[in-house]
PDB file of C-alpha atoms in Angstrom:
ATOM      1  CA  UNK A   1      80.025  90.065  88.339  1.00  0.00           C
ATOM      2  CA  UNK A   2      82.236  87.628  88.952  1.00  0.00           C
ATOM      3  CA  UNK A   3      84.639  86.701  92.175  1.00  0.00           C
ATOM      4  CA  UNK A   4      87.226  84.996  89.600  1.00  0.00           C
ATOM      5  CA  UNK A   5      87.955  87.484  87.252  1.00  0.00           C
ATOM      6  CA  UNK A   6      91.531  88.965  86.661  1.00  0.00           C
ATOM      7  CA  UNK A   7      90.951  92.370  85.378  1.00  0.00           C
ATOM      8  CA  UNK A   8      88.332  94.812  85.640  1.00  0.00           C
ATOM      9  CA  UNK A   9      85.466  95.333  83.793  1.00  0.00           C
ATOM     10  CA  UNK A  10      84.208  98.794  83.368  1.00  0.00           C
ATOM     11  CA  UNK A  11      85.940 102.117  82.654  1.00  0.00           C
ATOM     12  CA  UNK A  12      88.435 103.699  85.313  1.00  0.00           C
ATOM     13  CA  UNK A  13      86.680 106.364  86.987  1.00  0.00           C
ATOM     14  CA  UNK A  14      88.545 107.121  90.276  1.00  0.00           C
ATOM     15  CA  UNK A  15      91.846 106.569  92.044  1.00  0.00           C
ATOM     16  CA  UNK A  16      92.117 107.081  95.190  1.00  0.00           C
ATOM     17  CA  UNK A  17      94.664 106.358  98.276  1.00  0.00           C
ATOM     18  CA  UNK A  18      93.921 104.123 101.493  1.00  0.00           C
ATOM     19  CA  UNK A  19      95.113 105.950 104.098  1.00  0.00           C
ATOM     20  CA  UNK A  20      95.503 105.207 108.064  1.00  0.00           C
ATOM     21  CA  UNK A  21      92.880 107.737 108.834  1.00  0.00           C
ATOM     22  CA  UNK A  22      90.492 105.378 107.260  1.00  0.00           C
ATOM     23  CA  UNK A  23      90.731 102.527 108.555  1.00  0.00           C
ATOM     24  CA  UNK A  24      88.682  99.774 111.421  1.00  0.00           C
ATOM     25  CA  UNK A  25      89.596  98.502 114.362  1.00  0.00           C
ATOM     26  CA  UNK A  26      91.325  95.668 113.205  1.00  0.00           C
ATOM     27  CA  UNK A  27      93.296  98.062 111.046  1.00  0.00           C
ATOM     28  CA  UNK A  28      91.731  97.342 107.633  1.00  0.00           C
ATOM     29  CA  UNK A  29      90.328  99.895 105.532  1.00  0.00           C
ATOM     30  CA  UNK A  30      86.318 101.113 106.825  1.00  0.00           C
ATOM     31  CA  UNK A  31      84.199  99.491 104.421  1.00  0.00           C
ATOM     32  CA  UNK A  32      82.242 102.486 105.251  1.00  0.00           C
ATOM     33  CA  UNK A  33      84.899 104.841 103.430  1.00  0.00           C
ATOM     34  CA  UNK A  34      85.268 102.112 100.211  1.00  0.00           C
ATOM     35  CA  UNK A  35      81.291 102.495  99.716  1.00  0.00           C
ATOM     36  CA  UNK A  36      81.966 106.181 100.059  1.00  0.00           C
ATOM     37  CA  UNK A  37      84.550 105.907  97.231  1.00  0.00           C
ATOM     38  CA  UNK A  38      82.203 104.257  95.099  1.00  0.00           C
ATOM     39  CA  UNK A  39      79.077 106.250  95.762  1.00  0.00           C
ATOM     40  CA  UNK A  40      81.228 109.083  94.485  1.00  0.00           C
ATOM     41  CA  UNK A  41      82.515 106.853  91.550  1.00  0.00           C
ATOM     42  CA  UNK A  42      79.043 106.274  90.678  1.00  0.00           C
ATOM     43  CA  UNK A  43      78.024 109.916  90.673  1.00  0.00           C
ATOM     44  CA  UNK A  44      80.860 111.014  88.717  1.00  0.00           C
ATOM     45  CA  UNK A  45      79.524 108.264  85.911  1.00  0.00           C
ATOM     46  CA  UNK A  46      75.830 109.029  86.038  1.00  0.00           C
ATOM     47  CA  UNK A  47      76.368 113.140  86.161  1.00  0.00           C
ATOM     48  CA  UNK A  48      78.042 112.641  82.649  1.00  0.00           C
ATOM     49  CA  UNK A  49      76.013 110.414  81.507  1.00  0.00           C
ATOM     50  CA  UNK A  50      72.028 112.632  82.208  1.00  0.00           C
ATOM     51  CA  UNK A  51      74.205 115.441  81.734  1.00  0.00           C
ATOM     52  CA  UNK A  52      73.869 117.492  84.654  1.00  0.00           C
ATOM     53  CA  UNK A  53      72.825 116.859  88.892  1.00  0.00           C
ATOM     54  CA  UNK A  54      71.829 113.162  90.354  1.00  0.00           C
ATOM     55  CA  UNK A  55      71.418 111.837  93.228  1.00  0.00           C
ATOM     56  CA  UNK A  56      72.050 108.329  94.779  1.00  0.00           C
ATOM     57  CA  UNK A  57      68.703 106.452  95.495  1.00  0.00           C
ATOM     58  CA  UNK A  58      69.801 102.876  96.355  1.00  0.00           C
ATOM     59  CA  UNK A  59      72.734 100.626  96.305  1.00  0.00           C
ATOM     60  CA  UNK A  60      70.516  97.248  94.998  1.00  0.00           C
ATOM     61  CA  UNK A  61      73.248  95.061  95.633  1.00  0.00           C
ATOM     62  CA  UNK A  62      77.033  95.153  97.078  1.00  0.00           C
ATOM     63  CA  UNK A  63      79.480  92.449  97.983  1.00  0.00           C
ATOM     64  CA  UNK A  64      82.553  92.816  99.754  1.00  0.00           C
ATOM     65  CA  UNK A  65      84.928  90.308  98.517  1.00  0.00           C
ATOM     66  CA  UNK A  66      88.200  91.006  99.847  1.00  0.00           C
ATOM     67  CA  UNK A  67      89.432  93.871 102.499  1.00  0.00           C
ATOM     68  CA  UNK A  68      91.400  97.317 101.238  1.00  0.00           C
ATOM     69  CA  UNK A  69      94.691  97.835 103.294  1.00  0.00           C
ATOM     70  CA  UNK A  70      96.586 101.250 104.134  1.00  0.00           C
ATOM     71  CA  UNK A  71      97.992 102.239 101.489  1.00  0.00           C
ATOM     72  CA  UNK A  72      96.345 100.382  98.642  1.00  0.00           C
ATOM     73  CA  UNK A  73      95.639 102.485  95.845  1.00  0.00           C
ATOM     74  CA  UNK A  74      91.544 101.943  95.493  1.00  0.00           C
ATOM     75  CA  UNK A  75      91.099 101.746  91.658  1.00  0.00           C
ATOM     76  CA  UNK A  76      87.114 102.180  90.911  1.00  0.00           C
ATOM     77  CA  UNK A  77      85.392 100.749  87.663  1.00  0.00           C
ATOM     78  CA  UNK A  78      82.264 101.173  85.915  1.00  0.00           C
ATOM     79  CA  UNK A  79      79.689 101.266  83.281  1.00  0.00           C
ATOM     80  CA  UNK A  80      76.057 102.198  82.964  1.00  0.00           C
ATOM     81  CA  UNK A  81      74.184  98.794  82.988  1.00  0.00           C
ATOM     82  CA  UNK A  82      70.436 100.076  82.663  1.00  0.00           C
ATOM     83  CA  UNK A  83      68.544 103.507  81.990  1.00  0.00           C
ATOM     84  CA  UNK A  84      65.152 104.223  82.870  1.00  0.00           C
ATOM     85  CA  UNK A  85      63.101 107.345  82.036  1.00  0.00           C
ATOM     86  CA  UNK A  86      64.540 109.432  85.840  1.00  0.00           C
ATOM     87  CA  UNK A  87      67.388 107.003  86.871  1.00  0.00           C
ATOM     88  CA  UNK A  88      70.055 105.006  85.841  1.00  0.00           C
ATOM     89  CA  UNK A  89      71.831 101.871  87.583  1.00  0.00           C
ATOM     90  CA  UNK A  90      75.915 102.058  87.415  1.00  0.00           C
ATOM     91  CA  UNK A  91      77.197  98.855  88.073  1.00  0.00           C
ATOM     92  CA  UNK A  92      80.990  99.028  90.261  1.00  0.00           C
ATOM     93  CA  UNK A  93      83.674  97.338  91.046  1.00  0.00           C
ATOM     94  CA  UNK A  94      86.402  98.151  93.265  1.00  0.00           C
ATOM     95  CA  UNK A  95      89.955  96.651  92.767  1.00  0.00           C
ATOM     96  CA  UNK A  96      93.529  97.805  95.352  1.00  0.00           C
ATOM     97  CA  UNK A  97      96.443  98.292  93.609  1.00  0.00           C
ATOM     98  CA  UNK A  98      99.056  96.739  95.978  1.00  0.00           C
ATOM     99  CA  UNK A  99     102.726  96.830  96.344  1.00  0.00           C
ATOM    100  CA  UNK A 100     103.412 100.105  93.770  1.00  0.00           C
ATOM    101  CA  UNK A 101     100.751  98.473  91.083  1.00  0.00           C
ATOM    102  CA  UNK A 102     102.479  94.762  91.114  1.00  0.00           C
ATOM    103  CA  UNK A 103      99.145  93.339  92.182  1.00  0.00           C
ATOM    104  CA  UNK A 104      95.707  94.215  91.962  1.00  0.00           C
ATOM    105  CA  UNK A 105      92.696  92.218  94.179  1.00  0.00           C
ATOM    106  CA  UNK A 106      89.008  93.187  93.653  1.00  0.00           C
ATOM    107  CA  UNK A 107      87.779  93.907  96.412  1.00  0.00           C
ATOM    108  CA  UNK A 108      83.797  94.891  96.217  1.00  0.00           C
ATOM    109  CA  UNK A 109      81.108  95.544  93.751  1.00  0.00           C
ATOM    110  CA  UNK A 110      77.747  96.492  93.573  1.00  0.00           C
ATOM    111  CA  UNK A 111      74.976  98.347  91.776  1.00  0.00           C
ATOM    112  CA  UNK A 112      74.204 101.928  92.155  1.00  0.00           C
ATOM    113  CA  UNK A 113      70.871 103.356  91.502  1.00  0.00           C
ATOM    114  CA  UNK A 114      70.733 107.233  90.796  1.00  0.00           C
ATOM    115  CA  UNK A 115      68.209 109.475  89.638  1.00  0.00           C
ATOM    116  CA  UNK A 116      68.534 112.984  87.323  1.00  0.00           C
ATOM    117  CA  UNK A 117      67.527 115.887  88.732  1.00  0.00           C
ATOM    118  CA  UNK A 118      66.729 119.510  87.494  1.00  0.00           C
ATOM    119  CA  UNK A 119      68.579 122.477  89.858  1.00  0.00           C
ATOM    120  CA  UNK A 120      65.508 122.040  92.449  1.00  0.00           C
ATOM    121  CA  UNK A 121      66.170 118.313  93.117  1.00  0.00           C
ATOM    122  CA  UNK A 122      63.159 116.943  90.746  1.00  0.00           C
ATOM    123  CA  UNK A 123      63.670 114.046  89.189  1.00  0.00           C
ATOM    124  CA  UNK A 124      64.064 114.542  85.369  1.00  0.00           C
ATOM    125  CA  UNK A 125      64.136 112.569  82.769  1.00  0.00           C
ATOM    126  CA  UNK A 126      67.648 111.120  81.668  1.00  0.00           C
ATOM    127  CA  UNK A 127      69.180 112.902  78.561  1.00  0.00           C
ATOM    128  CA  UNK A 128      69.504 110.104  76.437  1.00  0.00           C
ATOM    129  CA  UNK A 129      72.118 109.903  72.997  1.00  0.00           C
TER     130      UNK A 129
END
C-alpha cells in the first residue's frame, strides 16, 4: 500500500456517490460514512469468496490519506490478501472520482478482517478453491 501510486490495485467492487447528507462539519465527506463504504466493500468480497454469510471482526489497519468531497464518486478496490481456516483479511483501497471521472485521488485504505459463518453466526471454516 502505497501513498504514490496512480491507479488502483485490486478489483472494483463498489461505486458509490458522496452526497451532502454525508458529510462533517467542515463540509468534507464523514470519514465515518467512507469506512462504512468499505466495510460493505469488504463484505461483498469475502461473502463470494467463503461462499455464503461473514461478518466483520477487525479493521487491522486504515489510513486516511486524502478527504472525499460532495459529490465525488467513491470508487472501492480490493483483493483477498490472506485466508485462514474461519476468516479472511481483504485488503481496500478507496479512490474519488472527481470532476465527471477526469481525476481520481486515493483517498484511504486498510485491511479488513472477516470471519465465515454458518446461518447461526458460527464461525466456519472458509470454502476454499
Amino acid at each position: 500500500m502505497s501513498d504514490t501510486q496512480t491507479a488502483p490495485e485490486g478489483n472494483i467492487i463498489l461505486r458509490t456517490l458522496a452526497m451532502p447528507k454525508d458529510t462533517n462539519v467542515a463540509g468534507d465527506i464523514f470519514g465515518g460514512w467512507v469506512l462504512s463504504q468499505m466495510d460493505i466493500a469488504g463484505g461483498v468480497l469475502a461473502a463470494e469468496y467463503a461462499g455464503g454469510r461473514v461478518a466483520t471482526v477487525a479493521v487491522d489497519a486504515m489510513k486516511f490519506i486524502s478527504p472525499v468531497k460532495v459529490g465525488d464518486v467513491l470508487c472501492l478496490y480490493g483483493e483477498v490478501t490472506r485466508v485462514g481456516r474461519t476468516s479472511m483479511s481483504i485488503t481496500l483501497e478507496a479512490w474519488s472520482e472527481r470532476d465527471r471521472g477526469r481525476s481520481k485521488h486515493k483517498v484511504t485504505e486498510g485491511v479488513f478482517v472477516f470471519v465465515a459463518l454458518d446461518d447461526d453466526g458460527n464461525p466456519v471454516p472458509v470454502k476454499q478453491d
